Amino acid sequence: MPGTTKNGTVASHSLPATTTNDSRSTSPARRGRGRPKKMRKHADNSSNDNHNSANNTNSNVGHVASPERSRHGEGNDITILPPRWESVAVKAVPSMDAVVKVFCVHTEPNFSLPWQRKRQYSSSSSGFIVGGRRVLTNAHSVEHHTQVKVKKRGSDTKYLATVLSIGTECDIALLTVKDDEFWEGVSPVEFGDLPALQDAVTVVGYPIGGDTISVTSGVVSRMEILSYVHGSTELLGLQIDAAINSGNSGGPAFNDKGKCVGIAFQSLKNDDVENIGYVIPTPVIIHFIQDYEKNGAYTGFPILGVEWQKMENPDLRISMGMRPGQKGVRIRRIEPTAPESHVLKPSDIILSFDGIDIANDGTAKALCLSGGDHIHATAVVPFRHGERIGFSYLVSQKYTGDSAVVKVLRNSEVHEFNIKLSTHKRLIPAHINGRPPSYYIIAGFVFTAVTAPYLRSEYGKDYEFDAPVKLLDKLLHAMAQSVDEQIVVVSQVLSLFHFLNSAFLVFRITASFSVLVADINIGYEEIVNTQVLALNGKPVRNLKSLADMVESSEDEFLKFDLEYQQIVVLKSKTAKEATSDILATHCIPSAMSGDLKT
């Protein structure tokens, strides 16, 4: 699985092609694009901060601010006239002063030892000032933050910042600075409309290779629903051919009018491609900001909790009772926790969403929000002339709690349902949203709830290939049957050290029996990352239910039913007595995480 580098960017990797649970279609595989390189000069007549002239070579001819040339005589004598400085990116210069450098100290959870955290590290990235005394940057730039500071261009002062909100799915974070001095002499960035293909863009930020501001230029080469690596979701995104390197994350992308059209957030790292970067477009940014202003917190992007099938085959359409001219997609499965599970049914054909028709391939002629000069100046405009986009984009334009009219074909009859939209409840969450991981310990058995960060910690960035097949199947295909359902596993089995050559050989002596405490879990040491299905015949719904059942059990034995038909049997009284010694041996402060004590 792709991860976040310590210097503030996301390394993007290819993901398995699957149909997602949240109605979002899978992005096609990326291919390398080759184009003739043309030298381009980018000038800024107010400073000498452009250190990346070598990188500004990939723009199309129609958008190059090239110097004029005049030919003298009949020979090959060419005089290159100096560029007209007033015409080269002058409009973008005032906005560059609103670009800041973000310094963050991170302290990540230790999923293998969930009662403690990893060693802290520092990173730097980019951000920019927007209206309302706020700063935008990437969510992965401040993930697991313990301290955040920002520094303005040309300043030697770092100001302490407060994180107001983090949108993990859309990879956007909102900061503010209390010190009034920080806001003096700087104007906020204005947002522009969604750009068109081949429109020029300029990415500004503080990437590796220097301490001053950096500018790289390119064009918009693609616009589609794409995978957000950090958010583990799919939203609208821009692909550009400007270089986005470590540290560029969170920096703005300006159009030729000096208005922000997106936030740099990830790039494609592959031997077959070069200079492919991705930008979060203004509709996603505006959705995040308005969500925060409306609710006082980030509530997420809603989804239509269905898995769907294309209806491109004519025999399939006829068998489902579709008349000529009717188009749509067939519902395969519905999330049991989604509100629409009460009205939609498998094999319903979704014909339209909020009045916009859906094609047999799941695309639609969508509408999008235009940002305008202010965050609140939004309008609905055509997405792009002559092009279509996955209908999940229509859903992502809504807010959590909004209603939408869904027209479906059921048994050859058309029905309309007014559905309240909500966020996605994943059986294996993609994020823990800044909370420490949950755990429970009994007799050295460490139980925890499976999350995507846990799998990444256990099996590395390629966990989608290396993790146990049973867990991967649940990650990719299983649906939660209730909002509190979790996959609980035995993470590891801790032993109790006993020293044969000293007086520290520990015996637990009771009135009726004598047991060596270290022997309590002998024979179970190789049980790792195996799901717990039941305790004493009762299903394990989540980690808290398991902890409550163990703590309140009055049975003589604790019998854990595990995946692969394994069982673990412990004597209840001995197991509970051994736990305190094992905690002391491994310097563990508590047998359970704080969230399980409430």
Coordinates of C-alpha atoms in Angstrom, one line a residue:
M1 CA 0.0 0.0 0.0
P2 CA 1.3 3.4 -0.8
G3 CA 2.4 5.5 2.2
T4 CA 3.4 9.0 3.2
T5 CA 7.1 9.9 3.1
K6 CA 8.6 11.8 6.0
N7 CA 9.2 14.9 3.9
G8 CA 5.6 15.5 3.1
T9 CA 4.6 13.8 -0.1
V10 CA 2.6 10.7 -0.9
A11 CA 4.3 8.1 -3.0
S12 CA 1.7 6.7 -5.4
H13 CA 1.6 3.1 -6.4
S14 CA -0.7 1.1 -8.6
L15 CA -3.6 -0.5 -6.8
P16 CA -5.5 -3.7 -7.6
A17 CA -8.3 -3.1 -10.0
T18 CA -11.5 -3.8 -8.1
T19 CA -15.1 -2.5 -8.0
T20 CA -15.3 -0.5 -4.8
N21 CA -18.0 -0.8 -2.2
D22 CA -18.9 2.9 -2.4
S23 CA -20.2 3.1 -6.0
R24 CA -17.0 4.6 -7.3
S25 CA -15.7 3.0 -10.4
T26 CA -12.0 1.9 -10.5
S27 CA -9.6 4.3 -12.3
P28 CA -7.9 2.8 -15.4
A29 CA -4.3 1.8 -15.3
R30 CA -1.9 4.6 -15.9
R31 CA 0.3 4.5 -18.9
G32 CA 3.5 6.5 -19.5
R33 CA 3.1 9.4 -21.9
G34 CA 5.9 10.6 -24.1
R35 CA 6.0 14.0 -25.7
P36 CA 8.7 16.1 -27.4
K37 CA 10.3 18.4 -24.9
K38 CA 10.4 22.1 -25.7
M39 CA 12.5 24.5 -23.7
R40 CA 10.6 27.1 -21.8
K41 CA 11.6 30.1 -19.8
H42 CA 9.6 31.2 -16.9
A43 CA 10.4 34.5 -15.4
D44 CA 9.3 36.4 -12.3
N45 CA 10.3 40.1 -12.4
S46 CA 9.9 40.5 -8.6
S47 CA 12.3 37.9 -7.4
N48 CA 14.9 35.3 -8.3
D49 CA 13.1 32.4 -6.6
N50 CA 12.7 30.3 -9.7
H51 CA 15.2 27.5 -9.3
N52 CA 13.6 24.9 -11.5
S53 CA 14.1 26.1 -15.0
A54 CA 15.3 22.7 -15.9
N55 CA 11.9 21.3 -14.9
N56 CA 9.8 23.7 -16.9
T57 CA 10.2 21.8 -20.2
N58 CA 7.0 19.9 -20.6
S59 CA 4.4 22.4 -21.6
N60 CA 2.5 22.4 -24.9
V61 CA 3.6 24.9 -27.5
G62 CA 0.4 27.0 -27.3
H63 CA 1.1 27.8 -23.6
V64 CA 4.8 28.6 -23.7
A65 CA 5.9 32.1 -22.7
S66 CA 8.8 31.9 -25.2
P67 CA 11.1 34.7 -26.1
E68 CA 10.6 36.4 -29.4
R69 CA 13.1 35.7 -32.3
S70 CA 14.0 37.8 -35.3
R71 CA 16.1 36.7 -38.2
H72 CA 18.8 39.1 -39.7
G73 CA 20.2 38.7 -43.2
E74 CA 20.0 35.5 -45.2
G75 CA 22.4 33.4 -43.1
N76 CA 21.7 31.5 -39.9
D77 CA 22.3 34.5 -37.7
I78 CA 19.5 34.4 -35.0
T79 CA 19.1 37.2 -32.5
I80 CA 17.1 36.1 -29.4
L81 CA 15.4 39.1 -27.9
P82 CA 14.8 39.3 -24.2
P83 CA 11.4 38.1 -23.0
R84 CA 8.7 40.6 -22.3
W85 CA 8.8 40.4 -18.5
E86 CA 5.5 42.1 -18.0
S87 CA 3.7 39.3 -19.9
V88 CA 5.3 36.3 -18.1
A89 CA 3.4 35.0 -15.1
V90 CA 3.2 38.5 -13.6
K91 CA -0.4 37.9 -12.5
A92 CA 0.7 34.9 -10.4
V93 CA 3.3 36.9 -8.4
P94 CA 1.1 38.5 -5.8
S95 CA -0.4 35.1 -4.8
M96 CA 3.0 33.6 -4.3
D97 CA 3.4 35.7 -1.1
A98 CA 0.5 33.7 0.4
V99 CA 2.4 30.4 0.0
V100 CA 3.9 29.2 3.3
K101 CA 6.2 26.5 4.4
V102 CA 4.7 24.0 6.9
F103 CA 6.9 22.3 9.5
C104 CA 5.4 19.4 11.4
V105 CA 6.5 17.1 14.2
H106 CA 4.8 13.7 13.8
T107 CA 4.4 10.9 16.4
E108 CA 2.8 7.9 14.8
P109 CA 1.1 5.1 16.7
N110 CA 2.9 1.8 17.1
F111 CA 0.4 -0.7 15.9
S112 CA 2.7 -3.7 16.9
L113 CA 2.9 -2.3 20.4
P114 CA -0.3 -0.3 20.6
W115 CA 0.3 0.9 24.2
Q116 CA 3.1 3.2 23.0
R117 CA 4.1 5.4 20.1
K118 CA 6.9 5.4 17.7
R119 CA 9.9 7.8 17.8
Q120 CA 8.9 11.2 16.6
Y121 CA 10.2 12.7 13.3
S122 CA 9.9 16.0 11.5
S123 CA 8.7 16.9 8.0
S124 CA 8.3 20.0 5.9
S125 CA 5.7 20.7 3.2
S126 CA 3.8 23.6 1.7
G127 CA 0.5 25.4 2.3
F128 CA -1.2 28.6 1.4
I129 CA -3.3 31.3 3.0
V130 CA -7.1 31.5 2.3
G131 CA -9.9 33.7 3.6
G132 CA -10.9 33.7 7.2
R133 CA -7.3 33.7 8.6
R134 CA -6.8 30.1 7.6
V135 CA -4.2 28.0 5.9
L136 CA -4.8 25.0 3.6
T137 CA -2.3 22.1 3.3
N138 CA -2.5 18.4 2.8
A139 CA -3.9 16.0 5.5
H140 CA -0.8 13.7 5.2
S141 CA 1.4 16.7 5.8
V142 CA 0.1 17.0 9.4
E143 CA -1.0 13.4 10.1
H144 CA -0.3 12.3 13.7
H145 CA 1.0 15.8 14.4
T146 CA 2.2 16.9 17.8
Q147 CA 3.4 20.3 16.7
V148 CA 2.8 22.4 13.5
K149 CA 4.5 25.6 12.6
V150 CA 4.3 27.8 9.4
K151 CA 6.7 30.3 7.9
K152 CA 5.9 33.0 5.4
R153 CA 7.9 33.6 2.3
G154 CA 10.9 35.8 3.0
S155 CA 10.4 35.6 6.8
D156 CA 12.7 34.1 9.4
T157 CA 9.9 33.5 11.9
K158 CA 8.1 30.3 12.4
Y159 CA 4.6 30.7 13.8
L160 CA 2.8 28.1 15.9
A161 CA -0.3 26.8 14.0
T162 CA -3.4 25.0 15.2
V163 CA -5.0 22.3 13.2
L164 CA -8.7 23.1 12.8
S165 CA -9.8 20.2 10.7
I166 CA -8.4 17.2 8.8
G167 CA -10.2 15.7 5.8
T168 CA -8.5 12.4 5.5
E169 CA -10.5 11.2 2.4
C170 CA -9.8 14.3 0.3
D171 CA -6.2 14.8 1.8
I172 CA -6.8 18.4 2.9
A173 CA -6.2 20.0 6.3
L174 CA -7.2 23.4 7.6
L175 CA -4.9 25.4 9.9
T176 CA -4.9 28.7 11.6
V177 CA -2.4 30.9 13.4
K178 CA -3.3 33.0 16.5
D179 CA -0.5 35.4 16.2
D180 CA -1.8 38.6 14.5
E181 CA 1.7 39.4 13.1
F182 CA 1.5 36.4 10.8
W183 CA -1.5 37.8 8.9
E184 CA 0.0 41.2 8.3
G185 CA 0.9 42.2 4.8
V186 CA -0.5 39.1 3.0
S187 CA -3.6 38.7 0.9
P188 CA -5.4 35.3 0.7
V189 CA -5.4 33.2 -2.4
E190 CA -8.5 33.4 -4.6
F191 CA -10.0 30.3 -6.2
G192 CA -10.5 29.9 -9.9
D193 CA -12.8 27.7 -12.0
L194 CA -12.1 24.1 -12.9
P195 CA -9.4 24.3 -15.7
A196 CA -9.7 22.7 -19.1
L197 CA -7.3 20.3 -20.8
Q198 CA -4.1 22.0 -21.9
D199 CA -4.7 25.0 -19.6
A200 CA -1.4 26.2 -18.1
V201 CA -0.8 25.6 -14.4
T202 CA 2.0 26.7 -12.1
V203 CA 2.7 24.7 -9.0
V204 CA 4.3 26.7 -6.2
G205 CA 5.8 25.3 -3.0
Y206 CA 8.9 24.3 -1.0
P207 CA 10.1 21.0 -2.4
I208 CA 13.4 19.3 -1.5
G209 CA 16.6 20.8 -3.0
G210 CA 16.4 24.2 -1.4
D211 CA 14.9 26.4 1.3
T212 CA 13.3 29.1 -0.9
I213 CA 10.1 29.0 -2.8
S214 CA 10.0 26.9 -6.0
V215 CA 7.9 27.2 -9.2
T216 CA 7.3 24.5 -11.7
S217 CA 5.0 24.8 -14.7
G218 CA 3.0 22.5 -16.9
V219 CA -0.4 21.9 -18.4
V220 CA -3.6 20.0 -17.4
S221 CA -3.3 16.7 -19.2
R222 CA -6.2 14.7 -17.7
M223 CA -9.3 15.3 -15.5
E224 CA -11.1 12.3 -14.0
I225 CA -12.1 10.3 -10.9
L226 CA -8.8 9.0 -9.5
S227 CA -7.5 7.2 -6.4
Y228 CA -6.5 9.4 -3.5
V229 CA -3.6 7.4 -2.0
H230 CA -3.7 8.9 1.4
G231 CA -7.5 8.9 1.6
S232 CA -8.0 5.4 0.2
T233 CA -10.9 6.8 -1.8
E234 CA -11.8 8.0 -5.2
L235 CA -12.6 11.7 -6.0
L236 CA -12.2 14.1 -8.8
G237 CA -8.6 15.0 -9.6
L238 CA -6.4 16.8 -12.1
Q239 CA -3.3 15.2 -13.7
I240 CA -0.6 17.6 -14.7
D241 CA 2.8 17.3 -16.2
A242 CA 4.5 19.8 -13.8
A243 CA 7.0 18.2 -11.4
I244 CA 5.5 17.5 -7.9
N245 CA 8.3 16.5 -5.6
S246 CA 8.7 15.8 -1.9
G247 CA 7.8 19.0 0.0
N248 CA 5.4 20.3 -2.7
S249 CA 2.5 18.6 -1.0
G250 CA -0.1 21.2 0.1
G251 CA 1.2 23.9 -2.3
P252 CA -1.3 25.7 -4.6
A253 CA -1.5 25.2 -8.4
F254 CA -2.3 28.6 -10.1
N255 CA -3.8 29.2 -13.5
D256 CA -2.5 31.9 -15.8
K257 CA -4.7 34.5 -14.0
G258 CA -3.0 33.9 -10.7
K259 CA -6.0 32.1 -9.2
C260 CA -5.7 28.7 -7.4
V261 CA -7.2 25.8 -9.3
G262 CA -6.0 23.0 -7.0
I263 CA -3.6 21.7 -4.3
A264 CA -0.6 19.5 -5.2
F265 CA -0.8 16.2 -3.3
Q266 CA 0.7 13.2 -5.0
S267 CA 2.7 12.0 -8.0
L268 CA 3.1 8.8 -9.9
K269 CA 6.4 7.0 -9.3
N270 CA 7.1 4.5 -12.0
D271 CA 10.1 3.7 -14.2
D272 CA 7.9 3.9 -17.3
V273 CA 6.6 7.5 -16.6
E274 CA 7.9 10.9 -15.7
N275 CA 6.5 14.2 -14.6
I276 CA 3.1 13.0 -13.7
G277 CA 1.6 14.9 -10.8
Y278 CA -1.8 15.1 -9.3
V279 CA -3.8 18.1 -8.0
I280 CA -6.9 18.3 -5.8
P281 CA -9.3 20.5 -7.9
T282 CA -11.3 23.4 -6.6
P283 CA -14.7 21.5 -6.4
V284 CA -13.1 19.1 -3.8
I285 CA -11.5 22.0 -1.9
I286 CA -14.7 24.0 -1.8
H287 CA -16.6 21.0 -0.6
F288 CA -14.2 20.5 2.3
I289 CA -14.2 24.2 3.4
Q290 CA -18.0 24.5 3.2
D291 CA -18.4 21.2 5.0
Y292 CA -16.3 22.6 7.8
E293 CA -18.1 25.9 7.9
K294 CA -21.5 24.3 7.9
N295 CA -20.9 21.6 10.5
G296 CA -18.0 23.0 12.5
A297 CA -16.0 19.8 11.6
Y298 CA -15.2 17.7 8.6
T299 CA -18.0 15.2 8.1
G300 CA -16.7 13.5 4.9
F301 CA -17.9 12.9 1.4
P302 CA -21.1 10.9 1.2
I303 CA -21.4 7.7 -0.9
L304 CA -24.2 5.7 -2.4
G305 CA -23.5 2.4 -0.6
V306 CA -23.9 0.0 -3.4
E307 CA -21.7 -2.2 -5.7
W308 CA -22.9 -2.0 -9.3
Q309 CA -22.5 -3.8 -12.6
K310 CA -22.3 -2.3 -16.0
M311 CA -25.2 -3.0 -18.4
E312 CA -23.4 -2.8 -21.7
N313 CA -24.5 -6.3 -22.9
P314 CA -27.8 -6.1 -24.8
D315 CA -29.0 -9.6 -23.7
L316 CA -28.4 -8.6 -20.1
R317 CA -30.5 -5.4 -20.6
I318 CA -33.4 -7.3 -22.2
S319 CA -33.3 -9.9 -19.4
M320 CA -33.6 -7.2 -16.8
G321 CA -36.7 -5.7 -18.5
M322 CA -35.0 -2.6 -19.9
R323 CA -36.8 -1.0 -22.8
P324 CA -34.9 0.4 -25.8
G325 CA -33.4 3.7 -24.9
Q326 CA -33.3 3.0 -21.2
K327 CA -29.8 3.1 -19.7
G328 CA -28.3 2.5 -16.2
V329 CA -26.3 0.2 -14.0
R330 CA -27.4 -2.9 -12.0
I331 CA -27.0 -3.0 -8.2
R332 CA -25.1 -6.1 -7.2
R333 CA -24.8 -5.5 -3.4
I334 CA -26.0 -2.9 -0.9
E335 CA -24.1 -1.9 2.2
P336 CA -26.2 -3.2 5.2
T337 CA -25.3 -0.1 7.2
A338 CA -26.2 2.4 4.4
P339 CA -29.6 4.2 4.7
E340 CA -30.4 3.2 1.1
S341 CA -30.4 -0.5 2.1
H342 CA -34.0 0.1 3.3
V343 CA -35.3 1.1 -0.1
L344 CA -33.0 -0.2 -2.8
K345 CA -32.7 -3.9 -3.7
P346 CA -30.2 -6.0 -5.5
S347 CA -30.9 -6.2 -9.3
D348 CA -32.4 -2.7 -9.2
I349 CA -31.3 -0.7 -12.3
I350 CA -30.2 2.8 -11.3
L351 CA -31.4 5.0 -14.2
S352 CA -30.6 8.5 -12.8
F353 CA -29.3 10.3 -9.8
D354 CA -30.8 13.7 -8.9
G355 CA -32.3 14.0 -12.4
I356 CA -29.0 13.2 -14.2
D357 CA -29.2 10.1 -16.4
I358 CA -26.6 7.4 -15.9
A359 CA -25.2 5.5 -18.9
N360 CA -24.8 1.7 -19.2
D361 CA -21.1 2.1 -18.3
G362 CA -21.7 4.1 -15.1
T363 CA -20.8 7.5 -16.5
A364 CA -22.9 10.7 -16.6
K365 CA -22.8 14.1 -18.2
A366 CA -22.1 15.7 -14.8
L367 CA -22.3 19.2 -13.5
C368 CA -19.6 20.7 -11.3
L369 CA -19.3 23.6 -8.9
S370 CA -17.5 26.7 -10.1
G371 CA -15.4 28.4 -7.4
G372 CA -15.4 31.9 -8.6
D373 CA -13.5 34.6 -6.7
H374 CA -14.8 33.6 -3.3
I375 CA -15.3 30.4 -1.5
H376 CA -19.1 30.9 -1.2
A377 CA -19.6 32.1 -4.8
T378 CA -20.4 28.7 -6.2
A379 CA -22.5 27.9 -9.2
V380 CA -23.5 24.7 -11.1
V381 CA -21.9 24.6 -14.6
P382 CA -21.3 21.8 -17.1
F383 CA -18.4 19.5 -16.1
R384 CA -16.7 19.6 -19.5
H385 CA -18.1 19.9 -23.0
G386 CA -18.4 16.6 -24.8
E387 CA -17.0 14.4 -22.0
R388 CA -18.4 12.1 -19.3
I389 CA -17.4 11.2 -15.8
G390 CA -18.2 8.4 -13.4
F391 CA -21.5 9.0 -11.6
S392 CA -19.9 8.7 -8.2
Y393 CA -18.8 12.3 -8.9
L394 CA -22.5 13.3 -8.6
V395 CA -22.7 11.7 -5.2
S396 CA -19.4 13.3 -4.0
Q397 CA -20.9 16.8 -4.8
K398 CA -23.4 16.2 -2.0
Y399 CA -22.8 16.7 1.7
T400 CA -23.4 14.2 4.5
G401 CA -27.0 14.2 5.4
D402 CA -28.2 15.6 2.1
S403 CA -31.0 13.9 0.2
A404 CA -31.0 12.8 -3.4
V405 CA -33.6 11.4 -5.8
V406 CA -32.6 8.1 -7.2
K407 CA -34.7 6.6 -10.1
V408 CA -34.5 2.9 -10.5
L409 CA -36.1 0.2 -12.7
R410 CA -37.5 -2.7 -10.7
N411 CA -39.4 -5.5 -12.3
S412 CA -39.9 -3.4 -15.5
E413 CA -41.4 -0.6 -13.4
V414 CA -39.8 2.8 -12.7
H415 CA -39.6 3.9 -9.1
E416 CA -38.2 7.1 -7.5
F417 CA -36.7 7.1 -4.0
N418 CA -35.6 10.1 -1.9
I419 CA -32.5 8.8 -0.2
K420 CA -30.5 10.4 2.7
L421 CA -26.8 10.2 1.9
S422 CA -24.2 9.2 4.5
T423 CA -20.5 8.4 4.7
H424 CA -19.1 4.9 4.2
K425 CA -18.8 2.5 7.2
R426 CA -16.0 0.1 6.2
L427 CA -15.6 -3.2 8.0
I428 CA -11.8 -2.6 7.9
P429 CA -11.3 1.2 8.3
A430 CA -8.9 2.9 6.0
H431 CA -7.8 5.3 8.8
I432 CA -8.0 5.7 12.6
N433 CA -8.5 9.5 12.3
G434 CA -5.8 10.4 14.8
R435 CA -7.0 8.1 17.6
P436 CA -4.6 5.7 19.2
P437 CA -5.1 2.0 18.3
S438 CA -7.3 -0.1 20.5
Y439 CA -6.0 -3.2 22.3
Y440 CA -6.9 -5.7 25.0
I441 CA -4.5 -8.2 26.8
I442 CA -5.4 -11.3 28.6
A443 CA -2.8 -13.9 29.6
G444 CA -0.3 -12.4 27.1
F445 CA -2.8 -12.6 24.2
V446 CA -2.8 -9.2 22.5
F447 CA -6.2 -8.6 20.8
T448 CA -6.7 -5.6 18.4
A449 CA -9.1 -4.5 15.8
V450 CA -7.9 -4.6 12.2
T451 CA -7.4 -1.4 10.2
A452 CA -5.6 -0.6 7.0
P453 CA -2.8 1.2 9.0
Y454 CA -2.4 -1.9 11.1
L455 CA -2.0 -4.1 8.1
R456 CA 0.5 -1.6 6.6
S457 CA 2.5 -1.7 9.9
E458 CA 2.5 -5.5 10.0
Y459 CA 3.2 -6.3 6.3
G460 CA 4.6 -3.1 4.8
K461 CA 3.4 -0.9 2.0
D462 CA 2.6 -3.9 -0.2
Y463 CA 0.2 -5.3 2.5
E464 CA -2.5 -5.7 -0.2
F465 CA -0.4 -8.6 -1.6
D466 CA 1.4 -9.8 1.6
A467 CA -1.3 -9.9 4.3
P468 CA -3.2 -13.1 5.0
V469 CA -5.7 -14.0 2.3
K470 CA -8.6 -14.1 4.8
L471 CA -7.9 -10.6 6.0
L472 CA -7.5 -9.3 2.4
D473 CA -10.8 -10.8 1.4
K474 CA -12.5 -8.9 4.2
L475 CA -10.6 -5.7 3.4
L476 CA -11.6 -5.7 -0.3
H477 CA -15.0 -7.5 -0.3
A478 CA -16.6 -7.9 3.1
M479 CA -19.3 -5.5 4.3
A480 CA -20.1 -4.5 7.9
Q481 CA -23.4 -5.9 9.1
S482 CA -23.6 -3.3 11.9
V483 CA -22.1 0.1 12.5
D484 CA -20.0 -1.2 15.4
E485 CA -18.7 -4.4 13.8
Q486 CA -15.0 -5.0 13.8
I487 CA -12.5 -7.7 12.7
V488 CA -10.7 -8.7 16.0
V489 CA -7.5 -10.6 15.7
V490 CA -4.8 -12.1 18.0
S491 CA -2.0 -9.7 17.1
Q492 CA 0.7 -11.6 19.1
V493 CA 1.2 -13.7 22.2
L494 CA 3.5 -12.2 24.9
S495 CA 5.4 -14.6 27.1
L496 CA 6.6 -14.1 30.7
F497 CA 10.3 -14.2 31.2
H498 CA 11.4 -16.6 34.0
F499 CA 15.0 -16.7 35.1
L500 CA 16.2 -20.2 36.0
N501 CA 19.4 -19.0 37.7
S502 CA 17.9 -16.5 40.1
A503 CA 15.2 -16.1 42.7
F504 CA 12.9 -14.6 40.1
L505 CA 11.3 -17.9 39.0
V506 CA 7.6 -16.9 39.5
F507 CA 5.0 -19.3 40.8
R508 CA 1.4 -18.4 41.3
I509 CA 0.2 -20.3 44.3
T510 CA -3.4 -20.6 45.3
A511 CA -5.3 -22.7 47.8
S512 CA -6.0 -25.4 45.3
F513 CA -3.3 -25.4 42.7
S514 CA 0.2 -24.3 41.8
V515 CA 0.9 -23.1 38.2
L516 CA 4.0 -21.6 36.6
V517 CA 2.7 -18.3 35.2
A518 CA 5.0 -18.4 32.2
D519 CA 3.3 -21.6 31.0
I520 CA -0.1 -20.1 30.7
N521 CA 0.2 -19.5 26.9
I522 CA 2.8 -22.2 25.9
G523 CA 1.9 -23.7 22.6
Y524 CA 0.1 -20.7 21.3
E525 CA 3.1 -18.6 20.4
E526 CA 2.7 -19.0 16.6
I527 CA -0.8 -17.6 16.5
V528 CA -0.4 -14.2 14.8
N529 CA -3.0 -12.0 13.1
T530 CA -5.7 -14.7 13.3
Q531 CA -9.3 -13.6 13.6
V532 CA -11.3 -14.3 16.8
L533 CA -14.8 -15.5 15.9
A534 CA -16.4 -16.4 19.2
L535 CA -15.7 -16.6 23.0
N536 CA -17.4 -19.5 24.8
G537 CA -19.8 -19.9 21.9
K538 CA -20.8 -16.3 21.8
P539 CA -19.9 -14.3 18.6
V540 CA -17.3 -11.5 18.9
R541 CA -18.9 -8.4 17.5
N542 CA -16.0 -6.0 18.2
L543 CA -13.0 -5.6 20.5
K544 CA -15.0 -4.0 23.3
S545 CA -17.5 -6.8 23.3
L546 CA -14.6 -9.3 23.6
A547 CA -13.1 -7.4 26.5
D548 CA -16.4 -7.2 28.3
M549 CA -17.1 -10.9 27.8
V550 CA -13.7 -11.9 29.2
E551 CA -13.8 -9.6 32.2
S552 CA -17.4 -10.6 33.2
S553 CA -16.9 -14.4 32.4
E554 CA -17.6 -16.7 35.4
D555 CA -16.9 -19.9 33.3
E556 CA -14.0 -22.1 34.4
F557 CA -12.4 -21.9 31.0
L558 CA -12.1 -19.2 28.3
K559 CA -12.5 -20.9 24.9
F560 CA -11.6 -18.7 21.9
D561 CA -12.8 -19.9 18.5
L562 CA -10.4 -18.6 15.8
E563 CA -10.3 -18.6 12.1
Y564 CA -9.0 -21.8 10.3
Q565 CA -10.9 -23.9 12.9
Q566 CA -8.3 -23.2 15.6
I567 CA -9.2 -22.9 19.3
V568 CA -7.5 -21.4 22.3
V569 CA -8.4 -22.6 25.8
L570 CA -7.3 -20.8 29.0
K571 CA -8.2 -21.4 32.6
S572 CA -10.1 -18.2 33.5
K573 CA -8.7 -17.6 37.0
T574 CA -5.1 -18.4 36.0
A575 CA -5.3 -16.3 32.9
K576 CA -6.5 -13.2 34.8
E577 CA -3.9 -13.7 37.5
A578 CA -1.1 -14.1 34.9
T579 CA -2.0 -10.9 33.1
S580 CA -0.6 -8.5 35.7
D581 CA 2.8 -10.3 35.7
I582 CA 3.0 -10.2 31.9
L583 CA 2.1 -6.5 31.9
A584 CA 4.9 -5.8 34.4
T585 CA 7.4 -7.9 32.5
H586 CA 6.7 -6.0 29.2
C587 CA 6.3 -2.6 30.9
I588 CA 2.7 -2.3 29.7
P589 CA 0.7 0.3 31.7
S590 CA -2.7 -1.2 31.2
A591 CA -4.4 -4.4 30.0
M592 CA -6.7 -2.4 27.7
S593 CA -6.7 0.9 25.8
G594 CA -8.5 3.9 27.2
D595 CA -11.5 3.6 24.8
L596 CA -12.4 0.2 26.1
K597 CA -12.6 1.4 29.7
T598 CA -15.6 3.6 29.1

